[in-house]
Amino acid sequence: GQNIDQPTEMTATEGAIVQINCTYQTSGFNGLFWYQQHAGEAPTFLSYNVLDGLEEKGRFSSFLSRSKGYSYLLLKELQMKDSASYLCALMDSNYQLIWGAGTKLIIKP
Amino acid sequence: GAVVSQHPSRVICKSGTSVKIECRSLDFQATTMFWYRQFPKQSLMLMATSNEGSKATYEQGVEKDKFLINHASLTLSTLTVTSAHPEDSSFYICSARDQGQGDWETQYFGPGTRLLVL
């Protein structure tokens, strides 16, 4: 089966950097996604990693290590609008998404 | 980019009535769409995979006779909650893949429909 773990909640300061980790166990792997979800809204796509390494997109970067079953989302120059839940999702061998419970990120001034 | 719309965004209905939710891919064709349900402070739960021109594939525990899915065209899938009860109150979200693009694996989400059954 599959299992995905990410912290329930994190707090960071405006302007700082925060790293949200995601570990997973799976028998089939077709990539790992990060989505952002503001309260009361649907998720929006942030990143997709299928090969090991770091993918950078502006203030957001995502890293994947398939051998370690590990990914992280790195957010730089934090802004108040970055307060949201960040969902890690694994694409399994059937190309379906298996969702983590999400990490609620709280940004303080 | 790939845009997915949902209608209605919010609906309140009486117990026992049926509610239809539409999901449309606006600028791409989607042979596969997904329907999710999300309860407060919980992650997304996949209900079913909607395939254009064929029957939907339901996840374990999801009643196919209660949650009717119709994917009649490459841009439209509908979810009908039949004989809705208060426990069906939830946030229903659809997503679709733009399979004409190189990043076909990425699911793009509609804005969601908040259902409240009284």
Tab-separated table of C-alpha atoms in Angstrom:
chain	number	residue	atom	x	y	z
A	1	GLY	CA	0.000	0.000	0.000
A	2	GLN	CA	0.922	3.635	0.137
A	3	ASN	CA	1.618	5.962	3.015
A	4	ILE	CA	2.359	9.672	3.021
A	5	ASP	CA	3.519	11.720	6.001
A	6	GLN	CA	3.860	15.458	6.342
A	7	PRO	CA	3.766	17.720	9.402
A	8	THR	CA	0.346	18.881	10.478
A	9	GLU	CA	1.254	22.490	11.071
A	10	MET	CA	4.229	24.824	10.772
A	11	THR	CA	4.791	28.448	11.700
A	12	ALA	CA	7.216	30.836	10.027
A	13	THR	CA	7.958	34.545	9.904
A	14	GLU	CA	7.263	36.867	7.007
A	15	GLY	CA	10.370	37.241	4.838
A	16	ALA	CA	11.927	34.019	6.094
A	17	ILE	CA	12.399	30.601	4.480
A	18	VAL	CA	10.453	27.462	5.367
A	19	GLN	CA	10.864	23.848	4.284
A	20	ILE	CA	7.902	21.481	4.363
A	21	ASN	CA	8.884	17.829	4.294
A	22	CYS	CA	6.977	14.888	2.893
A	23	THR	CA	7.959	11.253	3.261
A	24	TYR	CA	6.250	8.415	1.513
A	25	GLN	CA	6.159	4.682	1.049
A	26	THR	CA	4.809	3.180	-2.142
A	27	SER	CA	5.154	0.168	-4.375
A	28	GLY	CA	4.530	2.163	-7.562
A	29	PHE	CA	5.700	5.685	-8.301
A	30	ASN	CA	4.906	8.053	-11.139
A	31	GLY	CA	5.775	11.356	-9.568
A	32	LEU	CA	5.161	13.605	-6.602
A	33	PHE	CA	3.082	16.766	-6.587
A	34	TRP	CA	2.790	19.748	-4.299
A	35	TYR	CA	-0.416	21.742	-4.182
A	36	GLN	CA	-1.355	24.867	-2.260
A	37	GLN	CA	-4.814	25.168	-0.763
A	38	HIS	CA	-6.141	28.309	0.860
A	39	ALA	CA	-8.956	27.886	3.352
A	40	GLY	CA	-12.274	27.327	1.619
A	41	GLU	CA	-10.725	27.062	-1.820
A	42	ALA	CA	-9.687	24.243	-4.130
A	43	PRO	CA	-6.029	23.229	-4.451
A	44	THR	CA	-3.765	24.930	-6.952
A	45	PHE	CA	-0.825	23.203	-8.594
A	46	LEU	CA	2.647	24.177	-7.417
A	47	SER	CA	5.111	21.562	-8.626
A	48	TYR	CA	5.691	18.097	-10.029
A	49	ASN	CA	8.828	16.009	-9.523
A	50	VAL	CA	9.395	12.636	-11.117
A	51	LEU	CA	13.217	12.627	-11.214
A	52	ASP	CA	15.592	13.164	-8.310
A	53	GLY	CA	16.714	16.686	-7.708
A	54	LEU	CA	15.556	20.209	-7.180
A	55	GLU	CA	12.992	22.048	-9.310
A	56	GLU	CA	12.912	25.800	-8.812
A	57	LYS	CA	9.993	28.057	-9.655
A	58	GLY	CA	10.447	31.556	-8.407
A	59	ARG	CA	10.082	31.667	-4.629
A	60	PHE	CA	9.043	28.014	-4.503
A	61	SER	CA	11.322	24.996	-4.997
A	62	SER	CA	10.591	21.305	-4.705
A	63	PHE	CA	13.062	18.498	-4.111
A	64	LEU	CA	12.725	14.748	-4.611
A	65	SER	CA	14.800	11.750	-3.562
A	66	ARG	CA	13.159	8.585	-4.818
A	67	SER	CA	15.599	6.277	-3.046
A	68	LYS	CA	14.762	7.894	0.290
A	69	GLY	CA	11.041	8.315	-0.360
A	70	TYR	CA	11.416	11.978	0.497
A	71	SER	CA	10.387	15.313	-0.900
A	72	TYR	CA	10.335	18.848	0.379
A	73	LEU	CA	8.778	22.116	-0.649
A	74	LEU	CA	10.918	25.172	0.019
A	75	LEU	CA	9.301	28.583	0.244
A	76	LYS	CA	11.537	31.655	0.233
A	77	GLU	CA	10.844	35.299	1.057
A	78	LEU	CA	7.633	34.316	2.781
A	79	GLN	CA	4.637	36.568	2.320
A	80	MET	CA	1.472	36.699	4.395
A	81	LYS	CA	-0.484	35.353	1.412
A	82	ASP	CA	1.564	32.136	1.632
A	83	SER	CA	-0.470	31.183	4.689
A	84	ALA	CA	-2.273	28.091	3.435
A	85	SER	CA	-2.244	24.323	3.558
A	86	TYR	CA	0.364	22.586	1.438
A	87	LEU	CA	-0.584	19.169	0.152
A	88	CYS	CA	1.908	16.526	-0.872
A	89	ALA	CA	0.446	14.004	-3.337
A	90	LEU	CA	1.942	10.834	-4.734
A	91	MET	CA	1.045	9.514	-8.176
A	92	ASP	CA	0.854	5.747	-7.964
A	93	SER	CA	1.359	3.060	-10.564
A	94	ASN	CA	-2.221	3.573	-11.795
A	95	TYR	CA	-1.563	7.302	-12.255
A	96	GLN	CA	-3.927	8.152	-9.412
A	97	LEU	CA	-3.064	10.717	-6.783
A	98	ILE	CA	-2.673	9.626	-3.181
A	99	TRP	CA	-2.952	12.668	-0.946
A	100	GLY	CA	-1.143	13.535	2.233
A	101	ALA	CA	-3.141	15.156	5.022
A	102	GLY	CA	-1.604	18.547	4.296
A	103	THR	CA	0.592	20.929	6.256
A	104	LYS	CA	-1.019	24.096	7.522
A	105	LEU	CA	1.522	26.904	7.227
A	106	ILE	CA	1.004	29.938	9.441
A	107	ILE	CA	2.952	33.078	8.563
A	108	LYS	CA	3.501	35.643	11.293
A	109	PRO	CA	4.528	39.280	10.736
B	1	GLY	CA	-3.080	27.463	-18.700
B	2	ALA	CA	-5.584	24.726	-18.013
B	3	VAL	CA	-8.763	26.136	-16.479
B	4	VAL	CA	-11.479	24.078	-14.843
B	5	SER	CA	-14.794	25.544	-13.768
B	6	GLN	CA	-17.477	24.213	-11.463
B	7	HIS	CA	-21.079	25.172	-11.027
B	8	PRO	CA	-22.664	25.952	-8.674
B	9	SER	CA	-20.071	27.240	-6.252
B	10	ARG	CA	-22.420	26.889	-3.331
B	11	VAL	CA	-25.734	25.104	-2.861
B	12	ILE	CA	-28.108	24.625	0.021
B	13	CYS	CA	-30.798	21.998	-0.316
B	14	LYS	CA	-33.339	20.121	1.732
B	15	SER	CA	-32.755	16.565	2.836
B	16	GLY	CA	-34.042	14.089	0.270
B	17	THR	CA	-33.522	16.262	-2.786
B	18	SER	CA	-30.955	15.733	-5.535
B	19	VAL	CA	-28.204	18.139	-6.453
B	20	LYS	CA	-26.252	18.270	-9.714
B	21	ILE	CA	-22.745	19.700	-9.888
B	22	GLU	CA	-21.094	20.482	-13.209
B	23	CYS	CA	-17.395	20.392	-13.960
B	24	ARG	CA	-16.077	21.878	-17.187
B	25	SER	CA	-12.635	22.076	-18.727
B	26	LEU	CA	-12.665	25.477	-20.400
B	27	ASP	CA	-9.635	25.504	-22.657
B	28	PHE	CA	-8.749	21.863	-23.101
B	29	GLN	CA	-10.300	18.461	-23.623
B	30	ALA	CA	-10.325	16.058	-20.719
B	31	THR	CA	-10.976	12.375	-21.326
B	32	THR	CA	-10.584	11.833	-17.597
B	33	MET	CA	-11.941	13.917	-14.760
B	34	PHE	CA	-11.824	13.240	-11.045
B	35	TRP	CA	-14.341	13.946	-8.308
B	36	TYR	CA	-13.132	14.574	-4.773
B	37	ARG	CA	-14.824	15.285	-1.481
B	38	GLN	CA	-13.189	17.195	1.325
B	39	PHE	CA	-14.523	17.474	4.859
B	40	PRO	CA	-13.371	20.350	7.084
B	41	LYS	CA	-9.728	20.145	8.091
B	42	GLN	CA	-9.233	16.907	6.183
B	43	SER	CA	-7.414	16.069	3.001
B	44	LEU	CA	-8.977	15.344	-0.342
B	45	MET	CA	-10.736	12.011	-0.738
B	46	LEU	CA	-11.101	10.659	-4.255
B	47	MET	CA	-14.673	9.575	-4.894
B	48	ALA	CA	-14.536	8.477	-8.500
B	49	THR	CA	-12.746	8.754	-11.796
B	50	SER	CA	-14.948	9.944	-14.632
B	51	ASN	CA	-14.160	8.661	-18.111
B	52	GLU	CA	-15.641	10.244	-21.213
B	53	GLY	CA	-18.023	7.885	-22.959
B	54	SER	CA	-17.844	5.139	-20.368
B	55	LYS	CA	-18.861	4.353	-16.810
B	56	ALA	CA	-17.128	6.043	-13.934
B	57	THR	CA	-14.801	4.113	-11.663
B	58	TYR	CA	-15.802	4.502	-8.036
B	59	GLU	CA	-13.525	4.249	-5.016
B	60	GLN	CA	-14.241	1.716	-2.341
B	61	GLY	CA	-16.990	2.856	-0.018
B	62	VAL	CA	-18.529	5.343	-2.457
B	63	GLU	CA	-22.079	4.418	-3.470
B	64	LYS	CA	-22.393	4.660	-7.239
B	65	ASP	CA	-26.203	4.804	-7.068
B	66	LYS	CA	-26.047	7.759	-4.720
B	67	PHE	CA	-23.316	9.701	-6.508
B	68	LEU	CA	-24.192	9.547	-10.189
B	69	ILE	CA	-21.464	10.598	-12.575
B	70	ASN	CA	-21.966	11.392	-16.249
B	71	HIS	CA	-19.075	12.351	-18.519
B	72	ALA	CA	-20.994	13.059	-21.683
B	73	SER	CA	-18.410	15.111	-23.530
B	74	LEU	CA	-14.701	15.849	-23.490
B	75	THR	CA	-15.290	19.067	-21.580
B	76	LEU	CA	-18.101	18.243	-19.168
B	77	SER	CA	-18.597	15.864	-16.270
B	78	THR	CA	-21.497	16.024	-13.840
B	79	LEU	CA	-21.892	14.659	-10.332
B	80	THR	CA	-25.431	14.205	-9.024
B	81	VAL	CA	-25.887	13.664	-5.315
B	82	THR	CA	-29.196	11.804	-5.129
B	83	SER	CA	-31.456	11.902	-2.076
B	84	ALA	CA	-28.991	14.097	-0.248
B	85	HIS	CA	-28.724	13.881	3.530
B	86	PRO	CA	-27.005	16.178	6.028
B	87	GLU	CA	-23.985	13.866	6.190
B	88	ASP	CA	-23.418	14.550	2.471
B	89	SER	CA	-22.662	18.180	3.308
B	90	SER	CA	-19.104	18.716	2.155
B	91	PHE	CA	-16.806	20.483	-0.285
B	92	TYR	CA	-16.922	18.721	-3.650
B	93	ILE	CA	-14.039	19.390	-6.014
B	94	CYS	CA	-13.441	18.170	-9.534
B	95	SER	CA	-10.170	18.025	-11.392
B	96	ALA	CA	-9.039	17.221	-14.900
B	97	ARG	CA	-5.878	16.413	-16.758
B	98	ASP	CA	-4.917	18.264	-19.919
B	99	GLN	CA	-3.787	15.202	-21.800
B	100	GLY	CA	-2.828	17.206	-24.840
B	101	GLN	CA	0.072	18.739	-22.942
B	102	GLY	CA	3.489	17.380	-22.039
B	103	ASP	CA	2.657	17.610	-18.350
B	104	TRP	CA	-0.445	15.495	-18.768
B	105	GLU	CA	-0.008	14.001	-15.308
B	106	THR	CA	-0.910	17.262	-13.605
B	107	GLN	CA	-4.440	17.569	-12.306
B	108	TYR	CA	-6.016	21.020	-12.427
B	109	PHE	CA	-8.796	21.685	-9.995
B	110	GLY	CA	-12.101	23.430	-10.290
B	111	PRO	CA	-12.949	25.997	-7.611
B	112	GLY	CA	-15.124	23.541	-5.716
B	113	THR	CA	-18.791	23.334	-4.742
B	114	ARG	CA	-19.822	23.724	-1.151
B	115	LEU	CA	-22.920	21.636	-0.450
B	116	LEU	CA	-25.036	22.100	2.637
B	117	VAL	CA	-27.926	19.724	3.171
B	118	LEU	CA	-30.449	20.842	5.751
